[in-house]
PDB file of C-alpha atoms in Angstrom:
ATOM      1  CA  LYS A  24     100.840 109.743 109.292  1.00 66.00           C
ATOM      2  CA  ALA A  25      97.301 108.980 109.280  1.00 80.00           C
ATOM      3  CA  GLY A  26      96.699 105.289 108.574  1.00 93.00           C
ATOM      4  CA  VAL A  27      93.536 103.998 105.948  1.00 97.00           C
ATOM      5  CA  THR A  28      89.981 104.466 107.538  1.00 97.00           C
ATOM      6  CA  GLN A  29      87.334 103.085 106.491  1.00 98.00           C
ATOM      7  CA  THR A  30      83.408 103.983 107.535  1.00 97.00           C
ATOM      8  CA  PRO A  31      81.398 102.774 108.756  1.00 97.00           C
ATOM      9  CA  ARG A  32      82.770 100.763 110.964  1.00 96.00           C
ATOM     10  CA  TYR A  33      79.504  99.111 111.480  1.00 97.00           C
ATOM     11  CA  LEU A  34      76.113  98.415 109.143  1.00 96.00           C
ATOM     12  CA  ILE A  35      73.288  96.410 109.844  1.00 97.00           C
ATOM     13  CA  LYS A  36      71.367  95.791 106.776  1.00 97.00           C
ATOM     14  CA  THR A  37      68.068  93.440 105.554  1.00 97.00           C
ATOM     15  CA  ARG A  38      67.926  91.550 102.740  1.00 97.00           C
ATOM     16  CA  GLY A  39      67.275  93.346  99.176  1.00 97.00           C
ATOM     17  CA  GLN A  40      68.798  96.495 100.106  1.00 98.00           C
ATOM     18  CA  GLN A  41      72.032  98.121  99.200  1.00 97.00           C
ATOM     19  CA  VAL A  42      74.864  99.568 100.706  1.00 98.00           C
ATOM     20  CA  THR A  43      77.607 101.555 100.125  1.00 98.00           C
ATOM     21  CA  LEU A  44      81.063 101.462 102.098  1.00 98.00           C
ATOM     22  CA  SER A  45      83.672 104.086 101.608  1.00 98.00           C
ATOM     23  CA  CYS A  46      87.974 103.270 102.249  1.00 98.00           C
ATOM     24  CA  SER A  47      90.790 107.027 102.417  1.00 98.00           C
ATOM     25  CA  PRO A  48      93.809 104.937 101.592  1.00 96.00           C
ATOM     26  CA  ILE A  49      97.041 106.275 103.163  1.00 94.00           C
ATOM     27  CA  SER A  50      98.530 109.967 101.782  1.00 92.00           C
ATOM     28  CA  GLY A  51     100.222 109.179  99.043  1.00 88.00           C
ATOM     29  CA  HIS A  52      99.103 106.006  97.827  1.00 89.00           C
ATOM     30  CA  ARG A  53      97.479 105.353  94.815  1.00 89.00           C
ATOM     31  CA  SER A  54      96.677 101.302  95.055  1.00 90.00           C
ATOM     32  CA  VAL A  55      93.390 100.639  96.953  1.00 93.00           C
ATOM     33  CA  SER A  56      92.347  96.575  97.409  1.00 94.00           C
ATOM     34  CA  TRP A  57      89.499  95.764  99.100  1.00 97.00           C
ATOM     35  CA  TYR A  58      88.653  91.867 101.091  1.00 96.00           C
ATOM     36  CA  GLN A  59      86.026  90.473 102.798  1.00 97.00           C
ATOM     37  CA  GLN A  60      86.608  88.275 105.503  1.00 96.00           C
ATOM     38  CA  THR A  61      84.576  85.741 107.295  1.00 93.00           C
ATOM     39  CA  PRO A  62      85.139  83.020 109.468  1.00 87.00           C
ATOM     40  CA  GLY A  63      85.238  80.091 107.253  1.00 84.00           C
ATOM     41  CA  GLN A  64      86.816  81.690 103.891  1.00 88.00           C
ATOM     42  CA  GLY A  65      88.905  83.991 105.206  1.00 89.00           C
ATOM     43  CA  LEU A  66      90.686  86.896 103.823  1.00 93.00           C
ATOM     44  CA  GLN A  67      89.112  86.843  99.913  1.00 94.00           C
ATOM     45  CA  PHE A  68      89.745  89.473  97.191  1.00 92.00           C
ATOM     46  CA  LEU A  69      87.251  91.682  95.919  1.00 95.00           C
ATOM     47  CA  PHE A  70      89.277  94.068  93.483  1.00 92.00           C
ATOM     48  CA  GLU A  71      91.893  96.145  93.607  1.00 91.00           C
ATOM     49  CA  TYR A  72      91.790 100.119  91.718  1.00 92.00           C
ATOM     50  CA  PHE A  73      95.104 102.432  90.872  1.00 89.00           C
ATOM     51  CA  SER A  74      94.240 105.551  89.147  1.00 88.00           C
ATOM     52  CA  GLU A  75      90.663 105.567  89.083  1.00 93.00           C
ATOM     53  CA  THR A  76      91.009 101.574  87.143  1.00 92.00           C
ATOM     54  CA  GLN A  77      89.813  98.676  88.357  1.00 91.00           C
ATOM     55  CA  ARG A  78      93.234  96.537  87.562  1.00 85.00           C
ATOM     56  CA  ASN A  79      92.319  93.052  89.452  1.00 85.00           C
ATOM     57  CA  LYS A  80      88.839  91.877  90.326  1.00 89.00           C
ATOM     58  CA  GLY A  81      88.350  88.413  92.202  1.00 89.00           C
ATOM     59  CA  ASN A  82      85.791  85.871  92.125  1.00 90.00           C
ATOM     60  CA  PHE A  83      82.443  87.323  93.039  1.00 95.00           C
ATOM     61  CA  PRO A  84      79.063  88.628  91.361  1.00 96.00           C
ATOM     62  CA  GLY A  85      78.817  91.386  89.870  1.00 95.00           C
ATOM     63  CA  ARG A  86      76.555  92.650  93.084  1.00 97.00           C
ATOM     64  CA  PHE A  87      79.158  93.374  94.324  1.00 97.00           C
ATOM     65  CA  SER A  88      81.116  96.352  92.344  1.00 97.00           C
ATOM     66  CA  GLY A  89      83.795  99.414  93.471  1.00 97.00           C
ATOM     67  CA  ARG A  90      85.468 102.985  92.076  1.00 97.00           C
ATOM     68  CA  GLN A  91      88.014 105.046  92.781  1.00 97.00           C
ATOM     69  CA  PHE A  92      87.666 108.568  92.939  1.00 96.00           C
ATOM     70  CA  SER A  93      91.001 111.254  91.288  1.00 95.00           C
ATOM     71  CA  ASN A  94      91.841 111.741  94.824  1.00 94.00           C
ATOM     72  CA  SER A  95      92.266 108.024  95.777  1.00 94.00           C
ATOM     73  CA  ARG A  96      89.223 107.101  97.871  1.00 97.00           C
ATOM     74  CA  SER A  97      87.304 104.126  96.476  1.00 98.00           C
ATOM     75  CA  GLU A  98      83.897 102.906  97.998  1.00 98.00           C
ATOM     76  CA  MET A  99      82.477  99.678  97.677  1.00 98.00           C
ATOM     77  CA  ASN A 100      79.121  99.154  96.665  1.00 98.00           C
ATOM     78  CA  VAL A 101      76.918  95.455  97.560  1.00 97.00           C
ATOM     79  CA  SER A 102      73.126  95.820  95.761  1.00 95.00           C
ATOM     80  CA  THR A 103      70.772  93.499  96.644  1.00 96.00           C
ATOM     81  CA  LEU A 104      71.591  91.734 100.059  1.00 97.00           C
ATOM     82  CA  GLU A 105      72.218  88.342 100.314  1.00 97.00           C
ATOM     83  CA  LEU A 106      72.645  86.610 104.460  1.00 97.00           C
ATOM     84  CA  GLY A 107      75.648  85.331 103.545  1.00 96.00           C
ATOM     85  CA  ASP A 108      77.585  88.492 102.587  1.00 97.00           C
ATOM     86  CA  SER A 109      77.399  89.294 105.900  1.00 97.00           C
ATOM     87  CA  ALA A 110      81.216  89.802 106.527  1.00 97.00           C
ATOM     88  CA  LEU A 111      84.485  92.134 107.601  1.00 97.00           C
ATOM     89  CA  TYR A 112      84.542  94.457 104.710  1.00 98.00           C
ATOM     90  CA  LEU A 113      88.288  95.210 104.409  1.00 97.00           C
ATOM     91  CA  CYS A 114      90.329  97.673 102.211  1.00 97.00           C
ATOM     92  CA  ALA A 115      94.062  98.226 101.496  1.00 95.00           C
ATOM     93  CA  SER A 116      96.519 100.541 100.375  1.00 93.00           C
ATOM     94  CA  SER A 117      99.302 100.092  99.057  1.00 89.00           C
ATOM     95  CA  LEU A 118     102.217 102.737  96.769  1.00 82.00           C
ATOM     96  CA  LEU A 119     101.913 101.203  93.249  1.00 70.00           C
ATOM     97  CA  LEU A 120     101.343  97.370  93.304  1.00 55.00           C
ATOM     98  CA  VAL A 121     102.489  97.776  89.791  1.00 57.00           C
ATOM     99  CA  THR A 122     104.713  94.996  88.099  1.00 49.00           C
ATOM    100  CA  GLY A 123     107.585  93.746  89.430  1.00 46.00           C
ATOM    101  CA  ALA A 124     107.439  95.465  92.557  1.00 54.00           C
ATOM    102  CA  THR A 125     106.408  94.155  96.037  1.00 58.00           C
ATOM    103  CA  ASP A 126     103.837  97.106  97.774  1.00 76.00           C
ATOM    104  CA  THR A 127     103.096  96.312 101.013  1.00 85.00           C
ATOM    105  CA  GLN A 128      99.557  96.732 101.819  1.00 88.00           C
ATOM    106  CA  TYR A 129      98.229  98.785 104.404  1.00 92.00           C
ATOM    107  CA  PHE A 130      94.600  97.452 106.160  1.00 95.00           C
ATOM    108  CA  GLY A 131      92.009  99.778 107.439  1.00 97.00           C
ATOM    109  CA  PRO A 132      89.941  98.679 110.508  1.00 96.00           C
ATOM    110  CA  GLY A 133      87.023  97.249 108.233  1.00 97.00           C
ATOM    111  CA  THR A 134      82.991  97.578 107.988  1.00 97.00           C
ATOM    112  CA  ARG A 135      81.284  94.791 109.851  1.00 97.00           C
ATOM    113  CA  LEU A 136      78.320  94.277 107.515  1.00 97.00           C
ATOM    114  CA  THR A 137      75.758  92.097 109.195  1.00 97.00           C
ATOM    115  CA  VAL A 138      72.521  91.607 107.390  1.00 97.00           C
ATOM    116  CA  LEU A 139      69.446  90.639 108.357  1.00 96.00           C
TER     117      LEU A 139
ATOM    118  CA  GLU B  25      95.068  78.794  91.044  1.00 77.00           C
ATOM    119  CA  ASP B  26      97.228  80.244  93.680  1.00 80.00           C
ATOM    120  CA  GLN B  27      97.047  78.469  97.355  1.00 89.00           C
ATOM    121  CA  VAL B  28      98.595  79.900 100.398  1.00 95.00           C
ATOM    122  CA  THR B  29      97.603  77.178 103.342  1.00 96.00           C
ATOM    123  CA  GLN B  30      98.814  78.213 106.873  1.00 97.00           C
ATOM    124  CA  SER B  31      99.177  75.336 109.833  1.00 97.00           C
ATOM    125  CA  PRO B  32      98.395  74.555 112.748  1.00 97.00           C
ATOM    126  CA  GLU B  33      94.708  76.435 112.637  1.00 96.00           C
ATOM    127  CA  ALA B  34      95.197  77.183 115.793  1.00 97.00           C
ATOM    128  CA  LEU B  35      98.494  77.297 118.369  1.00 98.00           C
ATOM    129  CA  ARG B  36      97.803  77.250 122.056  1.00 98.00           C
ATOM    130  CA  LEU B  37     101.005  77.862 123.920  1.00 97.00           C
ATOM    131  CA  GLN B  38     102.097  78.850 127.802  1.00 97.00           C
ATOM    132  CA  GLU B  39     104.027  82.111 128.182  1.00 97.00           C
ATOM    133  CA  GLY B  40     107.599  81.350 127.458  1.00 97.00           C
ATOM    134  CA  GLU B  41     107.225  78.174 124.930  1.00 97.00           C
ATOM    135  CA  SER B  42     108.411  79.140 121.612  1.00 97.00           C
ATOM    136  CA  SER B  43     106.684  77.518 118.751  1.00 98.00           C
ATOM    137  CA  SER B  44     106.769  78.071 114.423  1.00 98.00           C
ATOM    138  CA  LEU B  45     103.877  78.643 112.615  1.00 98.00           C
ATOM    139  CA  ASN B  46     104.027  77.896 109.000  1.00 98.00           C
ATOM    140  CA  CYS B  47     102.380  79.018 105.775  1.00 98.00           C
ATOM    141  CA  SER B  48     102.691  76.887 102.521  1.00 97.00           C
ATOM    142  CA  TYR B  49     102.203  78.178  99.198  1.00 95.00           C
ATOM    143  CA  THR B  50     101.804  76.823  95.543  1.00 92.00           C
ATOM    144  CA  VAL B  51     102.560  80.176  93.068  1.00 85.00           C
ATOM    145  CA  SER B  52     103.747  80.776  90.012  1.00 80.00           C
ATOM    146  CA  GLY B  53     105.855  83.979  89.873  1.00 79.00           C
ATOM    147  CA  LEU B  54     105.921  84.784  93.870  1.00 84.00           C
ATOM    148  CA  ARG B  55     106.664  88.279  94.445  1.00 85.00           C
ATOM    149  CA  GLY B  56     106.604  88.840  98.009  1.00 90.00           C
ATOM    150  CA  LEU B  57     105.693  86.840 100.805  1.00 93.00           C
ATOM    151  CA  PHE B  58     104.098  88.598 103.822  1.00 94.00           C
ATOM    152  CA  TRP B  59     103.435  87.992 107.619  1.00 97.00           C
ATOM    153  CA  TYR B  60     100.417  90.220 109.437  1.00 97.00           C
ATOM    154  CA  ARG B  61      98.749  89.562 112.981  1.00 97.00           C
ATOM    155  CA  GLN B  62      95.289  90.569 113.194  1.00 97.00           C
ATOM    156  CA  ASP B  63      93.166  91.282 116.603  1.00 96.00           C
ATOM    157  CA  PRO B  64      89.776  90.056 117.234  1.00 91.00           C
ATOM    158  CA  GLY B  65      87.448  93.347 115.272  1.00 87.00           C
ATOM    159  CA  LYS B  66      90.025  95.086 114.126  1.00 92.00           C
ATOM    160  CA  GLY B  67      92.078  95.131 110.672  1.00 95.00           C
ATOM    161  CA  PRO B  68      95.375  92.923 109.366  1.00 96.00           C
ATOM    162  CA  GLU B  69      98.646  94.701 110.987  1.00 95.00           C
ATOM    163  CA  PHE B  70     102.138  94.346 108.442  1.00 93.00           C
ATOM    164  CA  LEU B  71     104.373  92.463 110.306  1.00 95.00           C
ATOM    165  CA  PHE B  72     107.623  90.946 107.613  1.00 92.00           C
ATOM    166  CA  THR B  73     108.001  91.244 103.749  1.00 92.00           C
ATOM    167  CA  LEU B  74     109.626  88.254 103.012  1.00 93.00           C
ATOM    168  CA  TYR B  75     110.980  88.122  98.694  1.00 88.00           C
ATOM    169  CA  SER B  76     112.837  84.630  98.398  1.00 89.00           C
ATOM    170  CA  ALA B  77     114.286  81.851  99.553  1.00 92.00           C
ATOM    171  CA  GLY B  78     116.952  81.841 102.421  1.00 94.00           C
ATOM    172  CA  GLU B  79     116.059  85.539 103.647  1.00 95.00           C
ATOM    173  CA  GLU B  80     115.082  85.705 106.669  1.00 96.00           C
ATOM    174  CA  LYS B  81     113.371  88.811 109.490  1.00 96.00           C
ATOM    175  CA  GLU B  82     112.934  89.721 112.617  1.00 96.00           C
ATOM    176  CA  LYS B  83     110.799  91.892 115.703  1.00 93.00           C
ATOM    177  CA  GLU B  84     110.718  91.770 119.066  1.00 94.00           C
ATOM    178  CA  ARG B  85     109.869  88.013 119.823  1.00 96.00           C
ATOM    179  CA  LEU B  86     108.586  86.554 115.814  1.00 97.00           C
ATOM    180  CA  LYS B  87     111.017  85.431 113.294  1.00 98.00           C
ATOM    181  CA  ALA B  88     110.427  84.977 109.330  1.00 98.00           C
ATOM    182  CA  THR B  89     112.442  82.804 107.410  1.00 97.00           C
ATOM    183  CA  LEU B  90     111.171  81.486 103.166  1.00 96.00           C
ATOM    184  CA  THR B  91     111.580  78.425 101.649  1.00 93.00           C
ATOM    185  CA  LYS B  92     111.130  77.988  97.705  1.00 89.00           C
ATOM    186  CA  LYS B  93     108.231  76.254  99.342  1.00 92.00           C
ATOM    187  CA  GLU B  94     106.732  77.576 102.401  1.00 96.00           C
ATOM    188  CA  SER B  95     107.830  80.325 105.136  1.00 97.00           C
ATOM    189  CA  PHE B  96     107.861  79.609 108.807  1.00 98.00           C
ATOM    190  CA  LEU B  97     107.337  82.674 111.738  1.00 98.00           C
ATOM    191  CA  HIS B  98     108.981  81.996 115.020  1.00 98.00           C
ATOM    192  CA  ILE B  99     108.096  82.246 118.498  1.00 97.00           C
ATOM    193  CA  THR B 100     110.215  82.919 120.533  1.00 97.00           C
ATOM    194  CA  ALA B 101     109.008  83.352 124.533  1.00 97.00           C
ATOM    195  CA  PRO B 102     105.575  84.317 123.718  1.00 97.00           C
ATOM    196  CA  LYS B 103     103.774  86.298 125.937  1.00 97.00           C
ATOM    197  CA  PRO B 104      99.851  86.960 126.164  1.00 97.00           C
ATOM    198  CA  GLU B 105      99.823  90.018 124.122  1.00 97.00           C
ATOM    199  CA  ASP B 106     101.263  87.859 121.153  1.00 97.00           C
ATOM    200  CA  SER B 107      97.799  86.408 121.355  1.00 98.00           C
ATOM    201  CA  ALA B 108      96.387  86.738 117.725  1.00 98.00           C
ATOM    202  CA  THR B 109      95.673  85.478 114.591  1.00 97.00           C
ATOM    203  CA  TYR B 110      98.683  85.548 112.159  1.00 98.00           C
ATOM    204  CA  LEU B 111      98.541  85.597 108.478  1.00 97.00           C
ATOM    205  CA  CYS B 112     100.858  84.441 105.808  1.00 97.00           C
ATOM    206  CA  ALA B 113     100.196  86.283 102.180  1.00 94.00           C
ATOM    207  CA  VAL B 114     101.840  86.024  98.809  1.00 92.00           C
ATOM    208  CA  LEU B 115     101.820  88.488  95.838  1.00 87.00           C
ATOM    209  CA  ALA B 116     102.154  86.791  93.101  1.00 83.00           C
ATOM    210  CA  HIS B 117     101.472  87.223  89.154  1.00 78.00           C
ATOM    211  CA  SER B 118      97.875  87.322  88.189  1.00 74.00           C
ATOM    212  CA  GLY B 119      97.484  87.642  84.399  1.00 74.00           C
ATOM    213  CA  GLY B 120      98.999  90.801  82.132  1.00 73.00           C
ATOM    214  CA  SER B 121     101.029  93.088  84.221  1.00 69.00           C
ATOM    215  CA  ASN B 122      98.249  92.803  87.477  1.00 73.00           C
ATOM    216  CA  TYR B 123      99.562  91.258  90.774  1.00 76.00           C
ATOM    217  CA  LYS B 124      97.130  90.063  93.105  1.00 81.00           C
ATOM    218  CA  LEU B 125      98.010  89.538  97.008  1.00 84.00           C
ATOM    219  CA  THR B 126      95.989  85.848  98.234  1.00 90.00           C
ATOM    220  CA  PHE B 127      95.854  84.998 101.294  1.00 93.00           C
ATOM    221  CA  GLY B 128      96.108  81.389 103.961  1.00 95.00           C
ATOM    222  CA  LYS B 129      93.246  81.378 107.176  1.00 95.00           C
ATOM    223  CA  GLY B 130      95.295  82.279 109.249  1.00 96.00           C
ATOM    224  CA  THR B 131      96.573  80.045 112.820  1.00 97.00           C
ATOM    225  CA  LEU B 132      95.019  81.619 116.130  1.00 97.00           C
ATOM    226  CA  LEU B 133      97.908  82.007 117.951  1.00 98.00           C
ATOM    227  CA  THR B 134      96.326  82.102 122.113  1.00 98.00           C
ATOM    228  CA  VAL B 135      99.094  82.348 124.867  1.00 98.00           C
ATOM    229  CA  ASN B 136      98.320  81.523 128.172  1.00 97.00           C
ATOM    230  CA  PRO B 137      99.795  82.965 131.395  1.00 95.00           C
TER     231      PRO B 137
END
């Protein structure tokens, strides 16, 4: 079974630009979560989508947004990029992540975003 | 707010020298605790899920245990290929009918030959 895929793997942008990252979950997985990973803060939760609806959101500014399509693929968008947005952005998928269930999240390889 | 603290931040071992990594947590409504391994430049790789205090799971040289306040990842006779960052995460209630995964900052393990 194919794992979680993320594109692009590497991205270089300048301040003020916007960027869109893509994530394809494991086949059959309906929940997609996004995380930002930096050396200082570790893995921080951005948001989670299930059946095209955002179910959960972390403490990030509105410049960070996302969406999920009917085939469970997800995109994440960051507008008006800042230097501090440089990070590894990770996508994870799980079957359901619903109430009472303890679903394992499987991670993709990440997109390394560098903002100059 | 949910908190997950991992210690030590970094650990250097000689090949064959067994040790343990710690993950302590303060959450309400714990549903599960996860251990992941992450190699440089890659996404975290799932290792274990623990659901309740007293539970233990093993995989090769790794053994994870869980109490009501912390989890340990025991590494027996480690090899250089076990070098990686080990991440602990807890799944807990985040309001309404939603649950959220909160990660610790990880322990960087280096095993020297």
